[in-house]
């Protein structure tokens, strides 16, 4: 079994165009797709939120021109995400976060993409990454990354097996996404957009429905991870502790840094000082409030350039639809049924993930 460097089996180029890099005013509504890391989805390219450049601009920045079945890998920020270029993105372009790998005759693209998921390769990526605030993997270091390279026929067999297992994972993930979309559509169907209030509900002051309060400081060294009390940051559960700051179900959302993500917890918790949490919901339904807060898009009230901050006093002054509790409860019952189905799919998704990881380990056991 050969262990070879990436540069020996693939042509390598990135989207770092220096002074020729597209300016903000050079992005247009239609044209040549300019792929970014956020366009990576399920190992391929999503057209959602795609940027475009003109053909003229595209012709001046040539090293990132893509071909069908190129392997793309992120080398800034979230390093090591991969995607395979579909036919529709033949001759698209890439930004500075991305490097393209174009397999030579002894390398199968899907095998190369899957190889970035094994510990042997992931550890090399970690060891060759630099930077703290913004992690980076230089093209020079990427060239030196080594992967196991069996004969081409074996590469294809491994890729085919992993593709089938990966398809099961994606099916479960897509089903979970569809359940989330169904829940959102039920909210809009019942209540409409709470910002636009196109259904003409009577309005009520936000803080008469829900009052938010700043969370509490809890340094990492003071947390007791043997506890079962979740510690919430703006992105969700960060840790666990033995003491809670709430004594009832609540809503937690980001106050500083990440703004707009909403989390509902049915158990007591410790919301950190980077969050706001609901300390008074009156008789309103907690599930309804979660969806209400999501649909209010409270990130629009954030201010500050470096680290965005959400001032609860501004949110409290908003006027929102006044929905009777009976109707809130009806909505919550529908969501309860959806969440029950989601739990079944999550168990299935966990099994699919375990299957994929087992096959991955088995397929690359020669490392």
mmCIF file of C-alpha atoms in Angstrom:
data_model
loop_
_atom_site.group_PDB
_atom_site.id
_atom_site.type_symbol
_atom_site.label_atom_id
_atom_site.label_comp_id
_atom_site.label_asym_id
_atom_site.label_seq_id
_atom_site.Cartn_x
_atom_site.Cartn_y
_atom_site.Cartn_z
ATOM 1 C CA UNK A 1 0.000 0.000 0.000
ATOM 2 C CA UNK A 2 1.456 3.322 -1.082
ATOM 3 C CA UNK A 3 1.237 6.428 1.084
ATOM 4 C CA UNK A 4 1.469 9.409 -1.243
ATOM 5 C CA UNK A 5 1.344 13.189 -1.053
ATOM 6 C CA UNK A 6 -1.636 15.103 -2.414
ATOM 7 C CA UNK A 7 0.590 16.961 -4.872
ATOM 8 C CA UNK A 8 1.738 13.661 -6.431
ATOM 9 C CA UNK A 9 -1.794 12.599 -7.380
ATOM 10 C CA UNK A 10 -3.652 15.853 -8.025
ATOM 11 C CA UNK A 11 -3.314 19.239 -9.671
ATOM 12 C CA UNK A 12 -3.784 21.922 -6.968
ATOM 13 C CA UNK A 13 -5.014 25.516 -7.292
ATOM 14 C CA UNK A 14 -6.789 28.012 -5.052
ATOM 15 C CA UNK A 15 -9.027 31.064 -5.340
ATOM 16 C CA UNK A 16 -6.522 33.523 -3.916
ATOM 17 C CA UNK A 17 -6.340 36.086 -6.714
ATOM 18 C CA UNK A 18 -4.575 38.838 -4.758
ATOM 19 C CA UNK A 19 -5.260 42.253 -6.318
ATOM 20 C CA UNK A 20 -7.508 40.688 -8.982
ATOM 21 C CA UNK A 21 -9.888 39.281 -6.360
ATOM 22 C CA UNK A 22 -13.472 40.421 -7.118
ATOM 23 C CA UNK A 23 -14.553 43.597 -5.323
ATOM 24 C CA UNK A 24 -17.994 43.835 -3.767
ATOM 25 C CA UNK A 25 -19.229 45.995 -6.638
ATOM 26 C CA UNK A 26 -18.131 43.321 -9.152
ATOM 27 C CA UNK A 27 -20.626 40.739 -7.940
ATOM 28 C CA UNK A 28 -23.723 40.625 -10.135
ATOM 29 C CA UNK A 29 -27.169 38.994 -10.057
ATOM 30 C CA UNK A 30 -26.404 36.495 -12.843
ATOM 31 C CA UNK A 31 -23.222 35.249 -14.426
ATOM 32 C CA UNK A 32 -20.436 32.822 -13.577
ATOM 33 C CA UNK A 33 -20.975 31.169 -10.155
ATOM 34 C CA UNK A 34 -18.367 32.222 -7.579
ATOM 35 C CA UNK A 35 -18.410 29.392 -5.054
ATOM 36 C CA UNK A 36 -17.805 29.972 -1.329
ATOM 37 C CA UNK A 37 -17.516 27.565 1.608
ATOM 38 C CA UNK A 38 -21.156 28.161 2.590
ATOM 39 C CA UNK A 39 -22.157 26.655 -0.770
ATOM 40 C CA UNK A 40 -20.826 23.260 0.339
ATOM 41 C CA UNK A 41 -23.762 21.014 1.194
ATOM 42 C CA UNK A 42 -23.884 17.221 1.485
ATOM 43 C CA UNK A 43 -20.556 16.804 -0.329
ATOM 44 C CA UNK A 44 -21.678 18.793 -3.366
ATOM 45 C CA UNK A 45 -22.396 22.406 -4.329
ATOM 46 C CA UNK A 46 -25.612 24.166 -3.315
ATOM 47 C CA UNK A 47 -26.774 27.113 -5.400
ATOM 48 C CA UNK A 48 -28.372 28.787 -2.369
ATOM 49 C CA UNK A 49 -26.888 32.249 -1.699
ATOM 50 C CA UNK A 50 -24.564 31.865 -4.666
ATOM 51 C CA UNK A 51 -22.517 34.862 -5.782
ATOM 52 C CA UNK A 52 -21.855 35.602 -9.453
ATOM 53 C CA UNK A 53 -19.180 37.399 -11.436
ATOM 54 C CA UNK A 54 -19.149 38.501 -15.064
ATOM 55 C CA UNK A 55 -17.579 36.399 -17.827
ATOM 56 C CA UNK A 56 -15.079 39.179 -18.322
ATOM 57 C CA UNK A 57 -13.976 39.079 -14.672
ATOM 58 C CA UNK A 58 -13.956 35.290 -14.776
ATOM 59 C CA UNK A 59 -11.545 35.367 -17.724
ATOM 60 C CA UNK A 60 -9.012 37.397 -15.711
ATOM 61 C CA UNK A 61 -8.882 34.989 -12.729
ATOM 62 C CA UNK A 62 -8.200 31.629 -14.314
ATOM 63 C CA UNK A 63 -6.498 29.318 -11.817
ATOM 64 C CA UNK A 64 -9.758 28.608 -9.988
ATOM 65 C CA UNK A 65 -11.738 27.582 -13.072
ATOM 66 C CA UNK A 66 -13.468 24.339 -12.171
ATOM 67 C CA UNK A 67 -13.952 21.069 -14.014
ATOM 68 C CA UNK A 68 -16.493 18.337 -13.433
ATOM 69 C CA UNK A 69 -15.455 16.025 -10.554
ATOM 70 C CA UNK A 70 -12.859 18.395 -9.117
ATOM 71 C CA UNK A 71 -12.571 17.878 -5.362
ATOM 72 C CA UNK A 72 -12.939 21.127 -3.399
ATOM 73 C CA UNK A 73 -11.645 21.575 0.144
ATOM 74 C CA UNK A 74 -11.935 24.527 2.520
ATOM 75 C CA UNK A 75 -8.630 25.872 3.803
ATOM 76 C CA UNK A 76 -9.750 28.848 5.914
ATOM 77 C CA UNK A 77 -12.066 28.971 8.929
ATOM 78 C CA UNK A 78 -13.757 25.569 9.040
ATOM 79 C CA UNK A 79 -10.908 23.617 7.482
ATOM 80 C CA UNK A 80 -11.360 20.275 5.735
ATOM 81 C CA UNK A 81 -14.918 20.494 4.424
ATOM 82 C CA UNK A 82 -15.093 18.846 1.014
ATOM 83 C CA UNK A 83 -17.369 18.836 -2.003
ATOM 84 C CA UNK A 84 -17.353 17.299 -5.461
ATOM 85 C CA UNK A 85 -17.993 19.620 -8.410
ATOM 86 C CA UNK A 86 -21.186 18.631 -10.282
ATOM 87 C CA UNK A 87 -21.527 18.968 -14.062
ATOM 88 C CA UNK A 88 -23.580 22.153 -13.790
ATOM 89 C CA UNK A 89 -20.597 23.887 -12.183
ATOM 90 C CA UNK A 90 -18.126 23.053 -14.907
ATOM 91 C CA UNK A 91 -16.143 26.300 -15.431
ATOM 92 C CA UNK A 92 -17.438 27.977 -12.260
ATOM 93 C CA UNK A 93 -14.940 29.802 -10.038
ATOM 94 C CA UNK A 94 -13.931 29.657 -6.351
ATOM 95 C CA UNK A 95 -13.108 32.156 -3.633
ATOM 96 C CA UNK A 96 -10.033 32.400 -1.413
ATOM 97 C CA UNK A 97 -11.358 29.952 1.199
ATOM 98 C CA UNK A 98 -11.244 27.054 -1.229
ATOM 99 C CA UNK A 99 -8.631 24.907 -2.963
ATOM 100 C CA UNK A 100 -9.404 22.659 -5.923
ATOM 101 C CA UNK A 101 -7.841 19.217 -6.315
ATOM 102 C CA UNK A 102 -7.983 17.721 -9.819
ATOM 103 C CA UNK A 103 -7.122 14.042 -9.799
ATOM 104 C CA UNK A 104 -4.455 12.624 -12.067
ATOM 105 C CA UNK A 105 -4.957 9.263 -13.819
ATOM 106 C CA UNK A 106 -4.086 7.185 -10.726
ATOM 107 C CA UNK A 107 -6.566 8.931 -8.400
ATOM 108 C CA UNK A 108 -10.359 8.530 -8.217
ATOM 109 C CA UNK A 109 -12.084 11.813 -7.174
ATOM 110 C CA UNK A 110 -14.690 10.333 -4.828
ATOM 111 C CA UNK A 111 -12.025 8.244 -3.105
ATOM 112 C CA UNK A 112 -9.890 11.340 -2.610
ATOM 113 C CA UNK A 113 -12.860 13.232 -1.142
ATOM 114 C CA UNK A 114 -13.701 10.429 1.315
ATOM 115 C CA UNK A 115 -10.062 10.157 2.385
ATOM 116 C CA UNK A 116 -10.296 13.570 4.066
ATOM 117 C CA UNK A 117 -12.731 12.024 6.577
ATOM 118 C CA UNK A 118 -10.302 9.491 8.046
ATOM 119 C CA UNK A 119 -8.292 10.275 11.222
ATOM 120 C CA UNK A 120 -4.973 9.636 9.455
ATOM 121 C CA UNK A 121 -5.634 12.585 7.119
ATOM 122 C CA UNK A 122 -7.646 14.787 9.511
ATOM 123 C CA UNK A 123 -4.797 14.716 12.025
ATOM 124 C CA UNK A 124 -2.416 15.950 9.331
ATOM 125 C CA UNK A 125 -4.782 18.789 8.465
ATOM 126 C CA UNK A 126 -4.913 19.814 12.137
ATOM 127 C CA UNK A 127 -1.136 19.626 12.523
ATOM 128 C CA UNK A 128 -0.539 21.780 9.441
ATOM 129 C CA UNK A 129 -3.103 24.453 10.301
ATOM 130 C CA UNK A 130 -1.937 27.868 11.486
ATOM 131 C CA UNK A 131 -3.641 30.867 13.106
ATOM 132 C CA UNK A 132 -5.918 31.278 16.109
ATOM 133 C CA UNK A 133 -8.599 33.860 15.302
ATOM 134 C CA UNK A 134 -8.801 32.623 11.695
ATOM 135 C CA UNK A 135 -7.408 29.160 11.081
ATOM 136 C CA UNK A 136 -5.678 28.609 7.753
ATOM 137 C CA UNK A 137 -4.157 25.735 5.842
ATOM 138 C CA UNK A 138 -1.676 26.997 3.260
ATOM 139 C CA UNK A 139 -1.597 25.473 -0.213
ATOM 140 C CA UNK A 140 2.026 24.549 0.459
ATOM 141 C CA UNK A 141 1.067 22.532 3.543
ATOM 142 C CA UNK A 142 -1.908 20.963 1.758
ATOM 143 C CA UNK A 143 0.426 19.694 -0.965
ATOM 144 C CA UNK A 144 2.371 17.708 1.660
ATOM 145 C CA UNK A 145 -0.691 15.989 3.155
ATOM 146 C CA UNK A 146 -0.403 12.241 2.655
ATOM 147 C CA UNK A 147 -3.141 9.731 1.904
ATOM 148 C CA UNK A 148 -3.174 5.966 1.370
ATOM 149 C CA UNK A 149 -3.495 5.096 -2.315
ATOM 150 C CA UNK A 150 -4.589 1.577 -3.262
ATOM 151 C CA UNK A 151 -5.000 0.527 -6.924
ATOM 152 C CA UNK A 152 -7.592 2.493 -8.896
ATOM 153 C CA UNK A 153 -10.069 -0.406 -8.945
ATOM 154 C CA UNK A 154 -9.907 -0.612 -5.142
ATOM 155 C CA UNK A 155 -10.399 3.158 -4.849
ATOM 156 C CA UNK A 156 -13.553 2.931 -6.966
ATOM 157 C CA UNK A 157 -14.921 0.010 -4.929
ATOM 158 C CA UNK A 158 -14.310 1.861 -1.665
ATOM 159 C CA UNK A 159 -15.931 5.031 -2.991
ATOM 160 C CA UNK A 160 -18.980 3.141 -4.257
ATOM 161 C CA UNK A 161 -19.513 1.455 -0.885
ATOM 162 C CA UNK A 162 -19.128 4.703 1.036
ATOM 163 C CA UNK A 163 -21.385 6.569 -1.403
ATOM 164 C CA UNK A 164 -24.219 4.136 -0.676
ATOM 165 C CA UNK A 165 -23.807 4.527 3.080
ATOM 166 C CA UNK A 166 -23.504 8.293 2.678
ATOM 167 C CA UNK A 167 -26.759 8.351 0.686
ATOM 168 C CA UNK A 168 -28.536 6.836 3.708
ATOM 169 C CA UNK A 169 -27.091 9.558 5.947
ATOM 170 C CA UNK A 170 -28.199 12.281 3.566
ATOM 171 C CA UNK A 171 -31.683 10.806 3.297
ATOM 172 C CA UNK A 172 -32.126 11.001 7.066
ATOM 173 C CA UNK A 173 -30.693 14.530 7.204
ATOM 174 C CA UNK A 174 -33.024 15.643 4.431
ATOM 175 C CA UNK A 175 -36.019 14.146 6.223
ATOM 176 C CA UNK A 176 -35.140 16.055 9.400
ATOM 177 C CA UNK A 177 -34.862 19.225 7.331
ATOM 178 C CA UNK A 178 -38.296 18.589 5.815
ATOM 179 C CA UNK A 179 -39.839 18.171 9.267
ATOM 180 C CA UNK A 180 -38.336 21.531 10.284
ATOM 181 C CA UNK A 181 -39.751 23.120 7.149
ATOM 182 C CA UNK A 182 -43.154 21.591 7.888
ATOM 183 C CA UNK A 183 -43.150 23.043 11.408
ATOM 184 C CA UNK A 184 -42.240 26.467 10.053
ATOM 185 C CA UNK A 185 -44.971 26.314 7.403
ATOM 186 C CA UNK A 186 -47.556 25.427 10.079
ATOM 187 C CA UNK A 187 -46.548 28.497 12.082
ATOM 188 C CA UNK A 188 -46.856 30.780 9.056
ATOM 189 C CA UNK A 189 -50.143 29.193 8.020
ATOM 190 C CA UNK A 190 -51.658 29.711 11.480
ATOM 191 C CA UNK A 191 -50.168 33.076 12.443
ATOM 192 C CA UNK A 192 -48.504 34.628 9.405
ATOM 193 C CA UNK A 193 -45.298 36.634 9.564
ATOM 194 C CA UNK A 194 -45.278 38.364 12.994
ATOM 195 C CA UNK A 195 -43.188 41.223 11.591
ATOM 196 C CA UNK A 196 -45.547 41.989 8.700
ATOM 197 C CA UNK A 197 -48.731 40.881 10.529
ATOM 198 C CA UNK A 198 -50.511 40.322 7.231
ATOM 199 C CA UNK A 199 -53.289 38.430 9.051
ATOM 200 C CA UNK A 200 -54.234 41.593 10.930
ATOM 201 C CA UNK A 201 -53.962 40.331 14.511
ATOM 202 C CA UNK A 202 -54.432 42.799 17.347
ATOM 203 C CA UNK A 203 -51.025 43.949 18.592
ATOM 204 C CA UNK A 204 -49.514 43.757 22.054
ATOM 205 C CA UNK A 205 -46.248 44.978 23.535
ATOM 206 C CA UNK A 206 -43.515 42.304 23.406
ATOM 207 C CA UNK A 207 -42.743 42.425 27.118
ATOM 208 C CA UNK A 208 -46.393 41.705 27.935
ATOM 209 C CA UNK A 209 -45.928 38.342 26.228
ATOM 210 C CA UNK A 210 -42.325 37.546 27.028
ATOM 211 C CA UNK A 211 -39.644 39.223 29.141
ATOM 212 C CA UNK A 212 -35.989 38.606 28.437
ATOM 213 C CA UNK A 213 -33.151 38.814 30.913
ATOM 214 C CA UNK A 214 -29.388 38.748 30.551
ATOM 215 C CA UNK A 215 -27.688 35.466 31.467
ATOM 216 C CA UNK A 216 -25.002 34.884 34.072
ATOM 217 C CA UNK A 217 -21.233 34.584 33.959
ATOM 218 C CA UNK A 218 -19.797 31.126 34.583
ATOM 219 C CA UNK A 219 -16.093 30.729 33.730
ATOM 220 C CA UNK A 220 -15.054 27.361 32.318
ATOM 221 C CA UNK A 221 -12.883 26.588 35.348
ATOM 222 C CA UNK A 222 -15.886 27.034 37.672
ATOM 223 C CA UNK A 223 -18.143 24.583 35.839
ATOM 224 C CA UNK A 224 -18.733 21.106 37.208
ATOM 225 C CA UNK A 225 -19.056 18.876 34.164
ATOM 226 C CA UNK A 226 -20.280 15.988 36.317
ATOM 227 C CA UNK A 227 -23.620 17.768 36.535
ATOM 228 C CA UNK A 228 -26.591 17.401 34.200
ATOM 229 C CA UNK A 229 -27.621 21.070 34.037
ATOM 230 C CA UNK A 230 -26.995 22.392 30.503
ATOM 231 C CA UNK A 231 -24.949 25.575 30.202
ATOM 232 C CA UNK A 232 -26.235 27.621 27.259
ATOM 233 C CA UNK A 233 -24.258 29.996 25.084
ATOM 234 C CA UNK A 234 -25.575 31.898 22.092
ATOM 235 C CA UNK A 235 -25.081 28.832 19.847
ATOM 236 C CA UNK A 236 -26.712 26.330 22.208
ATOM 237 C CA UNK A 237 -25.404 23.963 24.877
ATOM 238 C CA UNK A 238 -21.709 24.553 25.592
ATOM 239 C CA UNK A 239 -21.176 22.591 28.779
ATOM 240 C CA UNK A 240 -22.838 21.167 31.899
ATOM 241 C CA UNK A 241 -22.959 22.179 35.561
ATOM 242 C CA UNK A 242 -24.510 21.112 38.865
ATOM 243 C CA UNK A 243 -26.378 24.364 39.529
ATOM 244 C CA UNK A 244 -29.118 26.000 37.471
ATOM 245 C CA UNK A 245 -30.178 29.635 37.172
ATOM 246 C CA UNK A 246 -33.684 28.858 35.894
ATOM 247 C CA UNK A 247 -36.419 26.814 37.549
ATOM 248 C CA UNK A 248 -38.819 26.337 34.642
ATOM 249 C CA UNK A 249 -38.786 25.791 30.862
ATOM 250 C CA UNK A 250 -37.352 28.777 29.035
ATOM 251 C CA UNK A 251 -36.183 30.262 25.761
ATOM 252 C CA UNK A 252 -32.496 31.133 25.308
ATOM 253 C CA UNK A 253 -31.154 33.318 22.509
ATOM 254 C CA UNK A 254 -27.860 35.041 21.717
ATOM 255 C CA UNK A 255 -27.157 38.463 23.246
ATOM 256 C CA UNK A 256 -23.557 38.923 22.104
ATOM 257 C CA UNK A 257 -21.635 37.445 19.173
ATOM 258 C CA UNK A 258 -24.085 35.086 17.503
ATOM 259 C CA UNK A 259 -27.485 36.779 17.350
ATOM 260 C CA UNK A 260 -30.766 35.249 16.268
ATOM 261 C CA UNK A 261 -30.468 31.567 17.149
ATOM 262 C CA UNK A 262 -33.297 30.492 19.472
ATOM 263 C CA UNK A 263 -33.192 27.489 21.789
ATOM 264 C CA UNK A 264 -36.043 26.006 23.835
ATOM 265 C CA UNK A 265 -35.214 23.968 26.907
ATOM 266 C CA UNK A 266 -37.724 22.078 28.997
ATOM 267 C CA UNK A 267 -35.275 21.563 31.857
ATOM 268 C CA UNK A 268 -33.567 23.938 34.247
ATOM 269 C CA UNK A 269 -30.410 25.471 32.808
ATOM 270 C CA UNK A 270 -27.648 28.031 33.242
ATOM 271 C CA UNK A 271 -27.821 30.707 30.502
ATOM 272 C CA UNK A 272 -24.460 32.424 30.109
ATOM 273 C CA UNK A 273 -24.012 36.193 30.000
ATOM 274 C CA UNK A 274 -23.668 36.045 26.201
ATOM 275 C CA UNK A 275 -27.365 35.125 26.086
ATOM 276 C CA UNK A 276 -30.822 36.448 26.891
ATOM 277 C CA UNK A 277 -33.343 34.088 28.443
ATOM 278 C CA UNK A 278 -37.061 34.213 29.153
ATOM 279 C CA UNK A 279 -37.605 34.819 32.855
ATOM 280 C CA UNK A 280 -41.304 35.637 32.436
ATOM 281 C CA UNK A 281 -43.642 34.082 29.854
ATOM 282 C CA UNK A 282 -46.901 34.673 31.770
ATOM 283 C CA UNK A 283 -49.333 31.927 30.663
ATOM 284 C CA UNK A 284 -48.033 31.685 27.104
ATOM 285 C CA UNK A 285 -46.971 28.424 25.491
ATOM 286 C CA UNK A 286 -43.188 27.939 25.482
ATOM 287 C CA UNK A 287 -43.186 26.118 22.133
ATOM 288 C CA UNK A 288 -45.178 28.885 20.470
ATOM 289 C CA UNK A 289 -42.765 31.470 21.919
ATOM 290 C CA UNK A 290 -39.786 29.642 20.442
ATOM 291 C CA UNK A 291 -41.246 29.882 16.928
ATOM 292 C CA UNK A 292 -42.454 33.426 17.532
ATOM 293 C CA UNK A 293 -38.963 34.574 18.484
ATOM 294 C CA UNK A 294 -37.445 32.800 15.488
ATOM 295 C CA UNK A 295 -39.882 34.461 13.117
ATOM 296 C CA UNK A 296 -39.440 37.904 14.655
ATOM 297 C CA UNK A 297 -35.880 37.811 13.294
ATOM 298 C CA UNK A 298 -34.507 39.601 16.333
ATOM 299 C CA UNK A 299 -31.033 39.723 14.805
ATOM 300 C CA UNK A 300 -32.275 42.835 12.956
ATOM 301 C CA UNK A 301 -32.076 44.694 16.296
ATOM 302 C CA UNK A 302 -28.373 43.889 16.809
ATOM 303 C CA UNK A 303 -25.883 46.742 16.858
ATOM 304 C CA UNK A 304 -22.111 47.038 16.963
ATOM 305 C CA UNK A 305 -19.608 46.397 14.186
ATOM 306 C CA UNK A 306 -16.965 44.162 15.758
ATOM 307 C CA UNK A 307 -19.081 42.018 18.091
ATOM 308 C CA UNK A 308 -22.824 42.464 17.444
ATOM 309 C CA UNK A 309 -24.929 42.886 20.582
ATOM 310 C CA UNK A 310 -28.677 42.589 21.159
ATOM 311 C CA UNK A 311 -30.272 45.034 23.596
ATOM 312 C CA UNK A 312 -33.343 43.430 25.182
ATOM 313 C CA UNK A 313 -34.820 46.867 25.901
ATOM 314 C CA UNK A 314 -35.150 47.480 22.165
ATOM 315 C CA UNK A 315 -36.838 44.122 21.661
ATOM 316 C CA UNK A 316 -39.193 44.733 24.592
ATOM 317 C CA UNK A 317 -40.522 47.862 22.898
ATOM 318 C CA UNK A 318 -41.692 45.938 19.821
ATOM 319 C CA UNK A 319 -45.378 45.341 19.156
ATOM 320 C CA UNK A 320 -46.273 41.810 18.115
ATOM 321 C CA UNK A 321 -49.440 39.847 17.285
ATOM 322 C CA UNK A 322 -51.567 39.072 20.331
ATOM 323 C CA UNK A 323 -52.327 35.342 19.955
ATOM 324 C CA UNK A 324 -54.717 33.650 22.356
ATOM 325 C CA UNK A 325 -53.209 30.873 24.454
ATOM 326 C CA UNK A 326 -55.753 28.359 23.133
ATOM 327 C CA UNK A 327 -54.444 28.897 19.619
ATOM 328 C CA UNK A 328 -50.847 28.739 20.841
ATOM 329 C CA UNK A 329 -51.611 25.377 22.448
ATOM 330 C CA UNK A 330 -53.121 24.049 19.227
ATOM 331 C CA UNK A 331 -49.932 24.980 17.401
ATOM 332 C CA UNK A 332 -47.761 23.414 20.118
ATOM 333 C CA UNK A 333 -49.681 20.133 19.871
ATOM 334 C CA UNK A 334 -48.926 19.920 16.158
ATOM 335 C CA UNK A 335 -45.261 20.641 16.826
ATOM 336 C CA UNK A 336 -45.242 17.940 19.513
ATOM 337 C CA UNK A 337 -46.336 15.371 16.926
ATOM 338 C CA UNK A 338 -43.653 16.538 14.491
ATOM 339 C CA UNK A 339 -40.964 16.388 17.186
ATOM 340 C CA UNK A 340 -42.007 12.834 18.063
ATOM 341 C CA UNK A 341 -41.441 11.823 14.439
ATOM 342 C CA UNK A 342 -38.144 13.698 14.402
ATOM 343 C CA UNK A 343 -36.912 11.712 17.380
ATOM 344 C CA UNK A 344 -37.494 8.491 15.441
ATOM 345 C CA UNK A 345 -35.609 9.876 12.452
ATOM 346 C CA UNK A 346 -32.763 11.088 14.696
ATOM 347 C CA UNK A 347 -32.297 7.536 16.004
ATOM 348 C CA UNK A 348 -32.298 6.288 12.433
ATOM 349 C CA UNK A 349 -29.835 9.024 11.472
ATOM 350 C CA UNK A 350 -27.559 8.015 14.346
ATOM 351 C CA UNK A 351 -27.601 4.419 13.106
ATOM 352 C CA UNK A 352 -26.836 5.594 9.547
ATOM 353 C CA UNK A 353 -23.947 7.693 10.829
ATOM 354 C CA UNK A 354 -22.553 4.779 12.808
ATOM 355 C CA UNK A 355 -22.801 2.562 9.725
ATOM 356 C CA UNK A 356 -20.944 5.095 7.588
ATOM 357 C CA UNK A 357 -18.180 5.531 10.169
ATOM 358 C CA UNK A 358 -17.789 1.751 10.533
ATOM 359 C CA UNK A 359 -17.508 1.333 6.772
ATOM 360 C CA UNK A 360 -15.079 4.250 6.590
ATOM 361 C CA UNK A 361 -12.851 2.668 9.220
ATOM 362 C CA UNK A 362 -13.093 -0.714 7.528
ATOM 363 C CA UNK A 363 -12.352 0.722 4.069
ATOM 364 C CA UNK A 364 -9.229 2.529 5.248
ATOM 365 C CA UNK A 365 -8.061 -0.106 7.720
ATOM 366 C CA UNK A 366 -4.787 -0.345 5.805
ATOM 367 C CA UNK A 367 -3.767 2.979 7.398
#
